[in-house]
CSV table of C-alpha atoms and ligand atoms in Angstrom, one decimal:
chain,number,residue,atom,x,y,z
X,269,MET,CA,-20.4,-16.8,6.0
X,270,GLN,CA,-20.8,-20.4,4.9
X,271,ASP,CA,-18.0,-22.9,5.8
X,272,TRP,CA,-15.6,-20.1,6.6
X,273,ARG,CA,-13.2,-20.0,9.5
X,274,PRO,CA,-10.1,-17.9,10.1
X,275,ASP,CA,-8.1,-21.0,9.2
X,276,SER,CA,-10.3,-22.5,6.5
X,277,TRP,CA,-7.7,-21.3,4.0
X,278,LYS,CA,-5.6,-24.3,5.0
X,279,SER,CA,-7.9,-26.5,2.9
X,280,ARG,CA,-6.8,-24.7,-0.3
X,281,PRO,CA,-3.5,-24.6,-2.1
X,282,ALA,CA,-1.6,-21.7,-0.5
X,283,ALA,CA,1.0,-20.1,-2.8
X,284,GLN,CA,4.1,-18.2,-1.5
X,285,GLN,CA,4.2,-19.8,1.9
X,286,PRO,CA,7.6,-20.7,3.5
X,287,ALA,CA,8.4,-24.3,4.6
X,288,TYR,CA,8.8,-24.0,8.4
X,289,ARG,CA,10.7,-26.7,10.4
X,290,SER,CA,7.8,-27.1,12.9
X,291,GLU,CA,4.1,-26.5,12.3
X,292,ASP,CA,3.5,-26.8,16.1
X,293,GLU,CA,5.8,-23.9,16.6
X,294,VAL,CA,3.9,-21.9,14.0
X,295,ALA,CA,0.6,-22.7,15.8
X,296,GLN,CA,2.2,-21.6,19.1
X,297,VAL,CA,3.2,-18.2,17.7
X,298,VAL,CA,-0.2,-17.6,16.1
X,299,GLU,CA,-1.8,-18.3,19.5
X,300,GLU,CA,0.5,-15.9,21.2
X,301,ILE,CA,-0.3,-13.1,18.7
X,302,ALA,CA,-4.0,-13.8,19.0
X,303,LYS,CA,-3.9,-13.0,22.7
X,304,LEU,CA,-2.3,-9.6,22.2
X,305,PRO,CA,-4.5,-6.5,21.6
X,306,PRO,CA,-5.5,-5.6,18.1
X,307,LEU,CA,-3.6,-2.9,16.1
X,308,VAL,CA,-6.7,-1.3,14.6
X,309,THR,CA,-10.4,-1.2,15.4
X,310,SER,CA,-13.6,-2.3,13.6
X,311,TRP,CA,-15.0,1.2,13.6
X,312,GLU,CA,-11.9,2.6,11.9
X,313,ILE,CA,-12.2,-0.2,9.3
X,314,GLY,CA,-15.9,0.8,8.8
X,315,ALA,CA,-14.9,4.4,8.4
X,316,LEU,CA,-12.4,3.5,5.7
X,317,LYS,CA,-14.9,1.4,3.9
X,318,GLY,CA,-17.2,4.4,3.8
X,319,GLN,CA,-14.4,6.6,2.4
X,320,LEU,CA,-13.5,4.0,-0.2
X,321,ALA,CA,-17.2,3.8,-1.3
X,322,GLU,CA,-17.0,7.6,-1.9
X,323,ALA,CA,-13.9,7.1,-3.9
X,324,ALA,CA,-15.6,4.5,-6.1
X,325,ARG,CA,-18.2,7.1,-6.9
X,326,GLY,CA,-15.5,9.6,-7.8
X,327,GLU,CA,-16.0,11.8,-4.8
X,328,ARG,CA,-12.6,11.1,-3.2
X,329,PHE,CA,-9.2,10.1,-4.3
X,330,VAL,CA,-7.1,7.4,-2.7
X,331,LEU,CA,-3.4,7.8,-2.0
X,332,GLN,CA,-1.8,4.6,-1.0
X,333,GLY,CA,1.9,4.5,-0.6
X,334,GLY,CA,5.0,3.2,1.2
X,335,ASP,CA,7.8,0.8,1.0
X,336,CYS,CA,7.8,-2.3,-1.2
X,337,ALA,CA,8.9,-4.0,2.0
X,338,GLU,CA,9.4,-2.5,5.5
X,339,SER,CA,12.3,-3.9,7.3
X,340,PHE,CA,12.6,-4.4,11.1
X,341,ALA,CA,15.9,-2.5,11.1
X,342,SER,CA,14.3,0.7,9.6
X,343,CYS,CA,11.6,0.9,12.2
X,344,ASP,CA,13.0,4.2,13.4
X,345,SER,CA,11.8,7.7,14.0
X,346,ALA,CA,13.2,9.4,10.9
X,347,THR,CA,12.1,6.7,8.4
X,348,ILE,CA,8.6,6.7,9.7
X,349,ALA,CA,8.2,10.5,10.1
X,350,ASN,CA,9.7,11.1,6.6
X,351,LYS,CA,7.4,8.6,5.0
X,352,LEU,CA,4.5,10.2,6.7
X,353,LYS,CA,5.6,13.7,5.6
X,354,VAL,CA,5.9,12.8,1.9
X,355,LEU,CA,2.5,11.1,2.0
X,356,LEU,CA,1.0,14.2,3.7
X,357,GLN,CA,2.6,16.6,1.2
X,358,MET,CA,1.4,14.5,-1.7
X,359,SER,CA,-2.1,14.5,-0.3
X,360,LEU,CA,-2.0,18.2,0.2
X,361,VAL,CA,-1.1,18.7,-3.5
X,362,LEU,CA,-3.8,16.3,-4.5
X,363,VAL,CA,-6.5,17.9,-2.3
X,364,HIS,CA,-5.5,21.3,-3.7
X,365,GLY,CA,-5.2,20.2,-7.3
X,366,CYS,CA,-8.0,17.7,-7.6
X,367,ARG,CA,-10.5,19.6,-5.4
X,368,LYS,CA,-11.4,16.3,-3.8
X,369,ARG,CA,-10.9,14.9,-0.4
X,370,VAL,CA,-8.1,12.4,-0.2
X,371,VAL,CA,-8.1,9.0,1.5
X,372,ARG,CA,-4.6,8.5,3.0
X,373,ILE,CA,-3.4,4.9,3.3
X,374,GLY,CA,0.2,3.9,4.2
X,375,ARG,CA,1.8,0.7,3.0
X,376,PHE,CA,3.1,0.3,6.5
X,377,ALA,CA,2.8,-1.2,9.9
X,378,GLY,CA,2.8,-4.8,8.5
X,379,GLN,CA,4.3,-4.7,5.0
X,380,TYR,CA,6.9,-7.3,6.0
X,381,ALA,CA,6.2,-10.4,3.7
X,382,LYS,CA,7.1,-10.6,0.1
X,383,PRO,CA,6.2,-12.9,-2.8
X,384,ARG,CA,9.2,-14.3,-4.6
X,385,SER,CA,9.5,-15.8,-8.1
X,386,GLU,CA,11.9,-18.5,-6.9
X,387,ASP,CA,11.6,-20.5,-3.6
X,388,LEU,CA,15.4,-21.0,-3.7
X,389,GLU,CA,18.4,-18.9,-4.4
X,390,THR,CA,21.8,-20.2,-5.5
X,391,ARG,CA,25.1,-18.3,-5.1
X,392,ASP,CA,28.5,-19.8,-5.8
X,393,GLY,CA,27.1,-23.3,-5.8
X,394,ILE,CA,25.2,-22.8,-2.5
X,395,THR,CA,21.4,-23.1,-2.5
X,396,LEU,CA,19.3,-21.6,0.3
X,397,PRO,CA,15.6,-20.5,0.7
X,398,SER,CA,14.9,-17.1,-0.9
X,399,TYR,CA,14.5,-14.1,1.4
X,400,ARG,CA,10.7,-13.6,1.8
X,401,GLY,CA,10.7,-10.5,4.0
X,402,ASP,CA,11.5,-9.9,7.7
X,403,LEU,CA,8.3,-11.5,8.8
X,404,ILE,CA,9.6,-14.9,7.5
X,405,ASN,CA,13.4,-14.9,7.4
X,406,ARG,CA,16.5,-12.6,7.0
X,407,PRO,CA,18.2,-11.3,3.9
X,408,GLU,CA,21.8,-12.3,4.7
X,409,PHE,CA,22.9,-15.3,2.6
X,410,THR,CA,23.5,-17.8,5.3
X,411,GLU,CA,21.8,-21.0,6.3
X,412,GLU,CA,20.7,-19.6,9.6
X,413,ALA,CA,19.4,-16.3,8.3
X,414,ARG,CA,17.4,-17.9,5.5
X,415,GLN,CA,15.7,-20.5,7.7
X,416,PRO,CA,12.1,-19.4,8.1
X,417,ASP,CA,11.5,-18.6,11.8
X,418,PRO,CA,7.9,-18.4,13.0
X,419,TRP,CA,8.9,-16.2,16.0
X,420,LEU,CA,9.6,-13.4,13.4
X,421,MET,CA,5.8,-13.1,13.1
X,422,LEU,CA,5.6,-12.0,16.7
X,423,ARG,CA,8.5,-9.5,16.1
X,424,GLY,CA,6.6,-8.2,13.1
X,425,TYR,CA,3.4,-7.7,15.0
X,426,GLU,CA,5.4,-5.8,17.6
X,427,ARG,CA,7.2,-3.7,15.0
X,428,ALA,CA,3.8,-3.0,13.4
X,429,ALA,CA,2.5,-1.8,16.7
X,430,LEU,CA,5.5,0.5,17.3
X,431,THR,CA,5.2,2.0,13.9
X,432,LEU,CA,1.5,2.5,14.2
X,433,ASN,CA,1.8,4.0,17.7
X,434,PHE,CA,4.2,6.7,16.4
X,435,VAL,CA,2.1,7.4,13.3
X,436,ARG,CA,-1.0,7.8,15.4
X,437,ALA,CA,0.8,10.2,17.8
X,438,LEU,CA,2.1,12.3,14.9
X,439,VAL,CA,-1.2,12.6,13.1
X,440,SER,CA,-3.3,13.4,16.1
X,441,ARG,CA,-1.6,16.6,17.1
X,442,GLY,CA,0.5,19.4,15.7
X,443,PHE,CA,2.4,17.6,13.0
X,444,VAL,CA,-0.6,17.7,10.6
X,445,ASP,CA,-1.7,21.2,11.4
X,446,PRO,CA,-2.0,22.9,8.0
X,447,HIS,CA,-0.8,26.1,9.5
X,448,ARG,CA,2.6,24.4,10.0
X,449,LEU,CA,3.3,23.2,6.5
X,450,ASP,CA,7.0,23.9,7.2
X,451,TYR,CA,7.0,20.9,9.7
X,452,TRP,CA,6.4,18.6,6.8
X,453,ASN,CA,9.2,19.9,4.7
X,454,LEU,CA,12.2,17.6,4.4
X,455,ASP,CA,15.4,19.5,4.4
X,456,TRP,CA,16.8,18.6,1.0
X,457,VAL,CA,13.7,19.7,-0.9
X,458,LYS,CA,15.0,23.2,-0.6
X,459,GLY,CA,17.2,22.7,-3.6
X,460,SER,CA,14.5,20.8,-5.6
X,461,ALA,CA,13.3,21.9,-9.0
X,462,MET,CA,9.8,21.2,-7.6
X,463,ALA,CA,10.2,23.5,-4.6
X,464,ALA,CA,8.8,26.7,-6.1
X,465,GLU,CA,5.6,25.0,-7.4
X,466,TYR,CA,5.0,23.3,-4.0
X,467,ARG,CA,5.7,26.5,-2.1
X,468,ARG,CA,3.3,28.5,-4.2
X,469,MET,CA,0.6,25.9,-3.4
X,470,ALA,CA,1.4,25.9,0.3
X,471,ASP,CA,1.2,29.7,0.4
X,472,SER,CA,-2.2,29.6,-1.3
X,473,ILE,CA,-3.5,27.1,1.2
X,474,GLY,CA,-2.2,29.2,4.0
X,475,GLU,CA,-4.1,32.2,2.7
X,476,SER,CA,-7.3,30.2,2.2
X,477,LEU,CA,-7.0,29.0,5.8
X,478,ARG,CA,-6.6,32.5,7.2
X,479,PHE,CA,-9.5,33.7,5.1
X,480,MET,CA,-11.7,30.9,6.5
X,481,GLU,CA,-10.6,31.6,10.0
X,482,ASN,CA,-11.4,35.3,9.7
X,483,ILE,CA,-14.9,34.5,8.3
X,484,LEU,CA,-15.7,31.7,10.7
X,485,GLY,CA,-13.8,32.7,13.7
X,486,ALA,CA,-12.7,29.1,13.9
X,487,HIS,CA,-9.4,27.4,13.7
X,488,PRO,CA,-9.4,24.5,11.3
X,489,GLY,CA,-6.1,23.3,12.6
X,490,GLU,CA,-7.7,22.4,15.9
X,491,LEU,CA,-9.8,19.8,14.2
X,492,ASN,CA,-8.6,16.3,14.1
X,493,TRP,CA,-7.5,17.0,10.6
X,494,VAL,CA,-6.1,13.9,9.2
X,495,ASP,CA,-7.2,10.3,9.0
X,496,PHE,CA,-4.5,7.8,8.2
X,497,PHE,CA,-5.1,4.2,7.5
X,498,THR,CA,-2.7,1.2,7.2
X,499,SER,CA,-2.5,-1.5,4.6
X,500,HIS,CA,-0.2,-4.4,3.7
X,501,GLU,CA,-0.2,-7.3,1.3
X,502,GLY,CA,-2.0,-10.1,3.2
X,503,LEU,CA,0.4,-12.7,1.9
X,504,HIS,CA,1.5,-14.7,5.0
X,505,LEU,CA,-1.7,-16.3,6.0
X,506,PRO,CA,-0.7,-17.5,9.5
X,507,TYR,CA,0.1,-13.9,10.4
X,508,GLU,CA,-3.2,-12.7,9.0
X,509,GLN,CA,-5.2,-15.4,10.7
X,510,ALA,CA,-3.6,-14.6,14.1
X,511,GLN,CA,-5.4,-11.2,14.5
X,512,THR,CA,-8.7,-12.3,12.9
X,513,ARG,CA,-11.4,-12.1,15.4
X,514,ARG,CA,-15.0,-11.2,16.2
X,515,VAL,CA,-15.8,-7.9,17.6
X,516,PRO,CA,-18.6,-7.1,20.2
X,517,ARG,CA,-21.8,-5.8,18.7
X,518,GLN,CA,-20.6,-6.3,15.1
X,519,GLU,CA,-21.4,-8.9,12.5
X,520,GLY,CA,-18.7,-11.2,11.2
X,521,TRP,CA,-14.9,-11.5,11.5
X,522,TYR,CA,-12.3,-8.7,11.2
X,523,ASN,CA,-8.6,-8.8,10.4
X,524,LEU,CA,-7.5,-6.3,13.1
X,525,SER,CA,-3.8,-6.3,12.1
X,526,THR,CA,-4.5,-3.7,9.4
X,527,HIS,CA,-7.4,-1.6,8.0
X,528,PHE,CA,-7.0,-2.6,4.4
X,529,PRO,CA,-5.2,-5.8,3.3
X,530,TRP,CA,-4.7,-6.6,-0.3
X,531,ILE,CA,-4.0,-9.8,-2.4
X,532,GLY,CA,-1.0,-9.6,-4.6
X,533,MET,CA,-1.0,-10.6,-8.3
X,534,ARG,CA,0.8,-13.9,-7.6
X,535,THR,CA,-1.7,-15.1,-5.0
X,536,ALA,CA,-5.0,-14.0,-6.6
X,537,ASP,CA,-6.2,-17.4,-7.6
X,538,PRO,CA,-10.0,-17.5,-7.1
X,539,GLU,CA,-9.7,-21.1,-5.9
X,540,GLY,CA,-6.6,-20.5,-3.7
X,541,ALA,CA,-6.0,-20.1,0.0
X,542,HIS,CA,-5.6,-16.3,-0.1
X,543,VAL,CA,-9.0,-15.6,-1.7
X,544,GLU,CA,-10.5,-18.1,0.7
X,545,TYR,CA,-9.1,-16.2,3.7
X,546,PHE,CA,-10.1,-12.8,2.3
X,547,ARG,CA,-13.7,-13.7,1.5
X,548,GLY,CA,-14.5,-14.1,5.2
X,549,ILE,CA,-13.3,-10.9,6.6
X,550,GLN,CA,-15.3,-7.6,7.0
X,551,ASN,CA,-12.4,-5.3,6.0
X,552,PRO,CA,-12.4,-3.5,2.7
X,553,VAL,CA,-10.0,-5.6,0.6
X,554,ALA,CA,-8.0,-5.0,-2.6
X,555,VAL,CA,-6.7,-7.3,-5.4
X,556,LYS,CA,-3.8,-6.5,-7.7
X,557,VAL,CA,-4.7,-7.3,-11.3
X,558,GLY,CA,-2.8,-7.0,-14.6
X,559,PRO,CA,-1.7,-8.8,-17.8
X,560,GLY,CA,-2.4,-12.5,-17.6
X,561,PHE,CA,-5.6,-11.9,-15.7
X,562,SER,CA,-8.5,-13.2,-17.9
X,563,ALA,CA,-11.9,-11.5,-17.9
X,564,ASP,CA,-13.3,-14.8,-16.6
X,565,ARG,CA,-10.9,-15.0,-13.7
X,566,LEU,CA,-11.7,-11.5,-12.7
X,567,ARG,CA,-15.4,-12.1,-12.7
X,568,ARG,CA,-14.9,-15.2,-10.5
X,569,LEU,CA,-12.8,-13.3,-8.1
X,570,ILE,CA,-15.5,-10.5,-7.8
X,571,ASP,CA,-18.1,-13.2,-7.3
X,572,VAL,CA,-16.2,-14.7,-4.3
X,573,LEU,CA,-14.9,-11.5,-2.7
X,574,HIS,CA,-17.8,-9.2,-3.4
X,575,PRO,CA,-20.9,-11.4,-3.4
X,576,VAL,CA,-23.2,-8.6,-2.3
X,577,ASP,CA,-22.7,-5.2,-3.8
X,578,GLU,CA,-21.4,-3.5,-0.7
X,579,PRO,CA,-19.8,-0.2,-1.6
X,580,GLY,CA,-16.2,0.2,-0.6
X,581,ARG,CA,-15.7,-3.5,-0.1
X,582,LEU,CA,-13.6,-4.3,-3.1
X,583,THR,CA,-10.8,-2.3,-4.7
X,584,LEU,CA,-9.0,-3.5,-7.9
X,585,ILE,CA,-5.5,-2.2,-8.3
X,586,HIS,CA,-4.3,-2.5,-11.9
X,587,ARG,CA,-0.6,-2.8,-12.6
X,588,CYS,CA,-0.1,-3.4,-16.3
X,589,GLY,CA,3.0,-1.4,-17.3
X,590,THR,CA,3.1,1.5,-19.7
X,591,GLU,CA,3.5,-0.7,-22.7
X,592,ARG,CA,0.6,-3.0,-21.9
X,593,ILE,CA,-2.0,-1.0,-20.2
X,594,ALA,CA,-3.8,0.0,-23.4
X,595,ARG,CA,-4.1,-3.6,-24.4
X,596,TYR,CA,-5.2,-5.1,-21.0
X,597,LEU,CA,-7.0,-2.5,-18.9
X,598,PRO,CA,-10.2,-1.8,-21.0
X,599,GLU,CA,-11.0,-5.6,-21.0
X,600,LEU,CA,-10.6,-5.8,-17.2
X,601,ILE,CA,-12.8,-2.7,-16.7
X,602,ARG,CA,-15.5,-4.2,-18.9
X,603,ALA,CA,-15.3,-7.6,-17.2
X,604,ALA,CA,-15.8,-5.9,-13.8
X,605,ARG,CA,-18.6,-3.8,-15.1
X,606,SER,CA,-20.4,-6.9,-16.5
X,607,THR,CA,-20.8,-8.3,-12.9
X,608,GLY,CA,-23.0,-5.3,-12.0
X,609,LYS,CA,-20.9,-4.8,-8.8
X,610,THR,CA,-19.4,-1.4,-7.8
X,611,VAL,CA,-15.6,-1.6,-7.4
X,612,LEU,CA,-13.0,1.0,-6.8
X,613,TRP,CA,-10.2,1.2,-9.4
X,614,CYS,CA,-6.7,2.3,-8.4
X,615,CYS,CA,-3.6,2.4,-10.5
X,616,ASP,CA,-0.3,1.0,-9.4
X,617,PRO,CA,2.1,2.4,-12.0
X,618,MET,CA,5.2,0.8,-10.4
X,619,HIS,CA,5.0,-3.0,-10.6
X,620,GLY,CA,4.4,-3.3,-14.4
X,621,ASN,CA,7.4,-1.1,-15.1
X,622,THR,CA,10.3,-2.8,-13.3
X,623,ARG,CA,13.4,-3.5,-15.4
X,624,SER,CA,17.0,-4.4,-14.9
X,625,THR,CA,19.9,-2.3,-16.0
X,626,ALA,CA,22.9,-3.8,-17.9
X,627,ASP,CA,24.5,-4.2,-14.5
X,628,GLY,CA,21.6,-6.2,-13.2
X,629,ILE,CA,20.2,-3.4,-10.9
X,630,LYS,CA,16.4,-3.4,-10.6
X,631,THR,CA,15.0,0.0,-11.5
X,632,ARG,CA,12.0,1.8,-12.9
X,633,TYR,CA,11.9,4.8,-15.2
X,634,PHE,CA,10.0,7.8,-14.0
X,635,VAL,CA,8.7,8.4,-17.6
X,636,ASP,CA,7.3,4.9,-17.7
X,637,ILE,CA,5.5,5.4,-14.4
X,638,LEU,CA,4.0,8.7,-15.4
X,639,GLY,CA,3.3,7.3,-18.9
X,640,GLU,CA,1.2,4.4,-17.4
X,641,LEU,CA,-0.7,6.8,-15.1
X,642,ASP,CA,-1.4,9.2,-17.9
X,643,GLN,CA,-2.9,6.4,-20.0
X,644,ALA,CA,-4.8,5.1,-17.0
X,645,PHE,CA,-6.6,8.4,-16.6
X,646,GLU,CA,-7.5,8.4,-20.3
X,647,ILE,CA,-8.7,4.8,-20.4
X,648,HIS,CA,-10.9,5.3,-17.3
X,649,ARG,CA,-12.4,8.4,-18.9
X,650,THR,CA,-13.2,6.5,-22.1
X,651,GLU,CA,-14.7,3.6,-20.2
X,652,GLY,CA,-16.7,5.9,-18.0
X,653,VAL,CA,-15.4,4.5,-14.7
X,654,PRO,CA,-13.5,6.8,-12.4
X,655,LEU,CA,-9.8,6.2,-11.6
X,656,GLY,CA,-10.2,6.5,-7.9
X,657,GLY,CA,-6.7,6.3,-6.6
X,658,LEU,CA,-3.0,5.7,-6.8
X,659,HIS,CA,-0.9,2.9,-5.3
X,660,ILE,CA,2.8,3.6,-5.2
X,661,GLU,CA,6.1,2.5,-3.7
X,662,LEU,CA,8.0,5.5,-2.1
X,663,THR,CA,10.2,6.6,0.7
X,664,GLY,CA,10.8,9.9,2.4
X,665,GLU,CA,14.5,9.5,2.0
X,666,ALA,CA,16.7,10.8,-0.9
X,667,VAL,CA,17.4,7.4,-2.4
X,668,THR,CA,18.4,6.9,-6.0
X,669,GLU,CA,16.4,3.8,-7.0
X,670,CYS,CA,14.2,5.0,-9.9
X,671,ILE,CA,15.6,6.7,-13.0
X,672,GLY,CA,14.4,10.2,-14.0
X,673,GLY,CA,12.4,12.9,-12.4
X,674,ALA,CA,13.1,16.6,-12.1
X,675,ARG,CA,16.6,16.1,-10.8
X,676,GLY,CA,17.5,13.7,-13.6
X,677,VAL,CA,18.6,10.6,-11.7
X,678,ASN,CA,20.5,8.5,-14.2
X,679,GLU,CA,21.7,4.9,-14.4
X,680,GLU,CA,25.1,5.9,-12.9
X,681,ASP,CA,23.3,7.5,-9.9
X,682,LEU,CA,21.7,4.2,-9.0
X,683,LYS,CA,25.0,3.2,-7.4
X,684,THR,CA,25.1,6.3,-5.0
X,685,ASP,CA,22.1,5.6,-2.7
X,686,TYR,CA,20.2,2.4,-3.5
X,687,ARG,CA,18.9,1.0,-0.3
X,688,SER,CA,15.9,-1.2,-1.2
X,689,GLN,CA,16.3,-4.9,-0.6
X,690,LEU,CA,13.5,-5.5,-3.1
X,691,ASP,CA,11.7,-3.1,-5.5
X,692,PRO,CA,13.0,0.4,-6.4
X,693,ARG,CA,11.0,3.2,-4.8
X,694,LEU,CA,10.3,6.8,-5.7
X,695,ASN,CA,12.3,9.2,-3.6
X,696,TYR,CA,10.8,12.2,-1.9
X,697,GLU,CA,11.2,14.5,-4.8
X,698,GLN,CA,9.9,12.0,-7.5
X,699,ALA,CA,6.9,11.3,-5.3
X,700,LEU,CA,6.0,15.0,-5.0
X,701,GLU,CA,6.5,15.5,-8.7
X,702,MET,CA,4.1,12.6,-9.3
X,703,ALA,CA,1.5,14.3,-7.1
X,704,LEU,CA,1.8,17.5,-9.0
X,705,PHE,CA,1.4,15.6,-12.2
X,706,VAL,CA,-1.8,13.8,-11.0
X,707,ALA,CA,-3.2,17.1,-9.7
X,708,ARG,CA,-2.6,18.8,-13.0
X,709,ARG,CA,-4.0,15.8,-14.9
X,710,MET,CA,-7.2,15.7,-12.8
X,711,GLY,CA,-7.5,19.5,-12.7
X,712,ALA,CA,-7.4,19.5,-16.5
X,713,GLY,CA,-10.2,16.9,-16.6
X,714,ARG,CA,-12.6,19.0,-14.7
N,268,PEP,C1,4.0,-5.3,-4.3
N,268,PEP,O1,3.0,-4.6,-4.2
N,268,PEP,O2,5.1,-5.1,-3.7
N,268,PEP,C2,3.9,-6.5,-5.2
N,268,PEP,C3,4.6,-7.6,-5.1
N,268,PEP,O3,3.0,-6.3,-6.2
N,268,PEP,P1,2.3,-7.2,-7.3
N,268,PEP,O4,1.5,-8.2,-6.4
N,268,PEP,O5,1.4,-6.2,-8.0
N,268,PEP,O6,3.3,-7.8,-8.1
N,269,CO,CO1,7.0,-4.1,-4.7
């Protein structure tokens, strides 16, 4: 890789980075994290790349989901297990409905840094740095909390390790055994309007498993049944750099803090620092694209990030919004196609559909989210390029942050259990309803 180093991004303009008091201290923290063991391995990264290549050919479907931002405070057993449960249940619905294997990727174990539209925030005449995620500073509106603290990167690395350790333990035994679908059930789904449909599906899977066991004399549940991969927005470049290393007997450099980092919309400048960093790592990478992204810019990005046509290397996640997807997506798909490179397309139906209520609460309407997804399937079908996956913000908790869904969350309900510091997430039930929708949509397209 010509002229590339884990820190060569420093020679480019880096958007969305905080102003630290001391760069020496930042360097000290980066050095500290670099000494610690990696969170993921190069062979896991290679396996994911292979699975993403299959998704690009339409042979698998990607489910990528989790919080908009993880917080250090909610690094606890219930939050992690519930998030895993909802992702597993969704993937089960997708496998069953789409008749495809699913690639499961969490937006977790590192999703701690957020892009902000303003560097500063003013309240009652006092101006302080914006909250940029727990990796950088704290949400409380005080001088001390908002001062960027480089040691939070080390805390973030540790929290990521704790999260991943628990996820790995859960998915490697028992918890994911398809004979124990009841383990995955979250209590409050019992009263859900979706429960009957889900239960019918679970019963049918149970029957198929018993049938297979009788025929094969084997027990599929004994297999290591589930692969789970991690991802986060690779926004805060000193943190990404810290775990970027060479690996014995492998070519090139790996970011070993996550399997699958992505570049957000606001930092996807082909000449910027983020693209410079991402071009040099061996991981599969994704870029969020949407309105405002010209065909020419997309082609330049593909050139830099995907110079050889290596299947699985590049995923494009479009996030246009239900009102704009028909206008923007076909052009983006054609621009990518004109490069001759294979890319995997996923749809993020969340970020183009964010609105504020009259009271200034950030929300998303479930009908807009499904509306965008529905159009995405149609546009991809027309353009002859598979829609290979879904990227969403969700939680396993019964929050009320998005409006609509089977239980009819309304604007008034947003006040009852709104916990997100940043973007509104689908709750457990809305997430499952979305999976049923996608399964039906893809089943119908067969
Ligand atoms: C996000 O994924 O939380 C995000 C900020 O998205 P985007 O880059 O698409 O705006
Ligand atoms: Co978000």
